[in-house]
XYZ file of N, CA, C and O in Angstrom:
252
model
N 54.793 -11.932 52.070
C 55.567 -13.077 51.640
C 55.221 -14.305 52.495
O 55.060 -15.392 51.967
N 55.142 -14.085 53.784
C 54.843 -15.184 54.687
C 53.419 -15.702 54.467
O 53.176 -16.907 54.513
N 52.468 -14.793 54.186
C 51.088 -15.214 53.921
C 51.010 -16.053 52.661
O 50.284 -17.044 52.603
N 51.745 -15.673 51.626
C 51.732 -16.420 50.374
C 52.329 -17.812 50.570
O 51.809 -18.805 50.044
N 53.401 -17.889 51.339
C 54.027 -19.180 51.611
C 53.097 -20.074 52.426
O 52.945 -21.258 52.131
N 52.452 -19.508 53.419
C 51.521 -20.264 54.242
C 50.304 -20.723 53.435
O 49.847 -21.861 53.571
N 49.803 -19.884 52.564
C 48.661 -20.248 51.718
C 49.044 -21.370 50.749
O 48.270 -22.316 50.545
N 50.220 -21.299 50.176
C 50.688 -22.334 49.254
C 50.860 -23.664 49.984
O 50.455 -24.718 49.482
N 51.427 -23.617 51.166
C 51.618 -24.821 51.955
C 50.279 -25.443 52.334
O 50.094 -26.660 52.240
N 49.327 -24.628 52.717
C 48.003 -25.119 53.091
C 47.302 -25.777 51.903
O 46.720 -26.858 52.030
N 47.354 -25.140 50.745
C 46.721 -25.711 49.550
C 47.393 -27.019 49.132
O 46.721 -27.958 48.700
N 48.705 -27.088 49.270
C 49.425 -28.310 48.910
C 49.029 -29.459 49.826
O 48.790 -30.571 49.369
N 48.954 -29.193 51.114
C 48.550 -30.234 52.057
C 47.115 -30.682 51.823
O 46.797 -31.867 51.886
N 46.236 -29.756 51.521
C 44.835 -30.088 51.255
C 44.711 -30.937 49.990
O 43.981 -31.922 49.949
N 45.450 -30.567 48.940
C 45.382 -31.306 47.675
C 45.932 -32.715 47.838
O 45.376 -33.671 47.292
N 47.005 -32.885 48.589
C 47.575 -34.220 48.759
C 46.659 -35.105 49.598
O 46.595 -36.309 49.385
N 45.937 -34.531 50.540
C 45.017 -35.320 51.364
C 43.833 -35.811 50.543
O 43.368 -36.937 50.728
N 43.342 -35.015 49.608
C 42.201 -35.441 48.799
C 42.606 -36.515 47.804
O 41.809 -37.390 47.485
N 43.834 -36.485 47.328
C 44.293 -37.509 46.394
C 44.428 -38.840 47.113
O 44.071 -39.887 46.587
N 44.926 -38.838 48.333
C 45.099 -40.072 49.085
C 43.761 -40.666 49.489
O 43.650 -41.866 49.672
N 42.752 -39.868 49.644
C 41.448 -40.348 50.079
C 40.545 -40.729 48.907
O 39.358 -40.914 49.083
N 41.102 -40.843 47.720
C 40.300 -41.175 46.549
C 39.726 -42.583 46.686
O 40.426 -43.497 47.114
N 38.457 -42.795 46.342
C 37.856 -44.122 46.464
C 38.392 -45.073 45.390
O 38.873 -44.647 44.345
N 38.306 -46.339 45.653
C 38.776 -47.360 44.716
C 37.618 -47.817 43.833
O 36.468 -47.782 44.229
N 37.959 -48.269 42.656
C 36.970 -48.791 41.714
C 37.408 -50.166 41.250
O 38.593 -50.450 41.142
N 36.446 -51.014 40.917
C 36.765 -52.334 40.402
C 36.866 -52.279 38.885
O 36.862 -51.206 38.284
N 36.968 -53.429 38.250
C 37.141 -53.494 36.804
C 35.945 -52.931 36.036
O 36.094 -52.419 34.927
N 34.745 -52.997 36.631
C 33.551 -52.474 35.972
C 33.356 -50.981 36.241
O 32.424 -50.391 35.724
N 34.207 -50.385 37.070
C 34.105 -48.960 37.363
C 33.238 -48.639 38.556
O 32.965 -47.482 38.834
N 32.797 -49.654 39.303
C 31.961 -49.410 40.470
C 32.841 -49.169 41.691
O 33.938 -49.704 41.804
N 32.355 -48.349 42.627
C 33.099 -48.055 43.835
C 33.086 -49.255 44.768
O 32.048 -49.862 45.016
N 34.258 -49.628 45.261
C 34.408 -50.741 46.195
C 35.405 -50.345 47.276
O 36.081 -49.325 47.157
N 35.506 -51.160 48.317
C 36.541 -50.922 49.313
C 37.898 -51.141 48.657
O 38.047 -52.004 47.804
N 38.891 -50.391 49.061
C 40.203 -50.463 48.416
C 40.858 -51.833 48.563
O 41.593 -52.251 47.693
N 40.611 -52.552 49.658
C 41.181 -53.874 49.816
C 40.616 -54.836 48.774
O 41.316 -55.685 48.267
N 39.334 -54.696 48.457
C 38.700 -55.579 47.480
C 39.222 -55.312 46.074
O 39.279 -56.215 45.250
N 39.619 -54.105 45.789
C 40.107 -53.764 44.456
C 41.499 -54.323 44.202
O 41.899 -54.510 43.059
N 42.246 -54.617 45.260
C 43.612 -55.085 45.101
C 43.722 -56.601 44.945
O 44.808 -57.111 44.756
N 42.632 -57.314 45.024
C 42.691 -58.769 44.897
C 43.026 -59.143 43.461
O 42.576 -58.510 42.510
N 43.844 -60.178 43.318
C 44.241 -60.627 41.994
C 43.157 -61.493 41.374
O 42.510 -62.279 42.061
N 43.003 -61.380 40.087
C 42.079 -62.237 39.370
C 42.706 -63.624 39.245
O 43.917 -63.762 39.121
N 41.886 -64.643 39.278
C 42.389 -66.009 39.168
C 42.748 -66.274 37.717
O 41.973 -65.984 36.802
N 43.931 -66.823 37.499
C 44.364 -67.194 36.161
C 44.505 -68.705 36.109
O 44.862 -69.341 37.093
N 44.234 -69.274 34.951
C 44.308 -70.723 34.789
C 45.190 -71.076 33.598
O 45.353 -70.281 32.677
N 45.752 -72.290 33.664
C 46.544 -72.820 32.554
C 45.962 -74.162 32.144
O 45.420 -74.904 32.959
N 46.124 -74.468 30.853
C 45.625 -75.747 30.361
C 46.691 -76.831 30.550
O 47.727 -76.611 31.182
N 46.463 -78.012 30.016
C 47.382 -79.136 30.191
C 48.737 -78.884 29.535
O 49.751 -79.425 29.969
N 48.771 -78.034 28.511
C 50.026 -77.741 27.823
C 50.820 -76.629 28.509
O 51.926 -76.318 28.103
N 50.228 -76.003 29.520
C 50.927 -74.944 30.245
C 50.652 -73.553 29.709
O 51.274 -72.597 30.150
N 49.724 -73.433 28.774
C 49.385 -72.130 28.219
C 48.205 -71.540 28.998
O 47.389 -72.270 29.535
N 48.132 -70.218 29.047
C 47.020 -69.569 29.732
C 45.722 -69.859 28.999
O 45.669 -69.854 27.775
N 44.686 -70.141 29.777
C 43.379 -70.467 29.224
C 42.303 -69.935 30.156
O 42.580 -69.580 31.299
N 41.078 -69.865 29.659
C 39.957 -69.486 30.512
C 39.736 -70.593 31.527
O 39.907 -71.774 31.226
N 39.366 -70.203 32.725
C 39.209 -71.187 33.810
C 38.067 -72.160 33.564
O 38.065 -73.251 34.122
N 37.104 -71.796 32.721
C 35.998 -72.712 32.457
C 36.311 -73.671 31.300
O 35.477 -74.503 30.948
N 37.507 -73.597 30.725
C 37.897 -74.487 29.652
C 38.164 -75.888 30.222
O 38.581 -76.020 31.379
N 37.933 -76.934 29.444
C 38.178 -78.280 29.963
C 39.680 -78.504 30.220
O 40.521 -78.168 29.410
N 39.978 -79.041 31.387
C 41.369 -79.346 31.749
C 42.160 -78.162 32.299
O 43.323 -78.290 32.607
N 41.529 -77.015 32.445
C 42.221 -75.839 32.960
C 42.303 -75.906 34.479
O 41.369 -76.312 35.147
N 43.475 -75.531 34.999
C 43.677 -75.544 36.442
C 44.161 -74.161 36.889
O 44.960 -73.531 36.187
N 43.718 -73.693 38.050
C 44.153 -72.383 38.541
C 45.647 -72.379 38.885
O 46.194 -73.367 39.341
N 46.258 -71.238 38.665
C 47.665 -71.050 39.029
C 47.711 -70.676 40.501
O 46.910 -69.878 40.974
N 48.651 -71.192 41.233
C 48.776 -70.875 42.659
C 49.691 -69.716 42.866
O 50.505 -69.362 42.144
């Protein structure tokens, strides 16, 4: 009984450690550092206040 409990505990700890150590991926699916994956994408709004592509004329980034 004690061996089964110890084996279950060991496997649980091993499985949780591998999940936490999973590498991060960017939007294209490439491996990157986890800090780089958490950066927010820049969003822009046009003169009317609606979301627009940042390369559109009159679009300004949101702060």
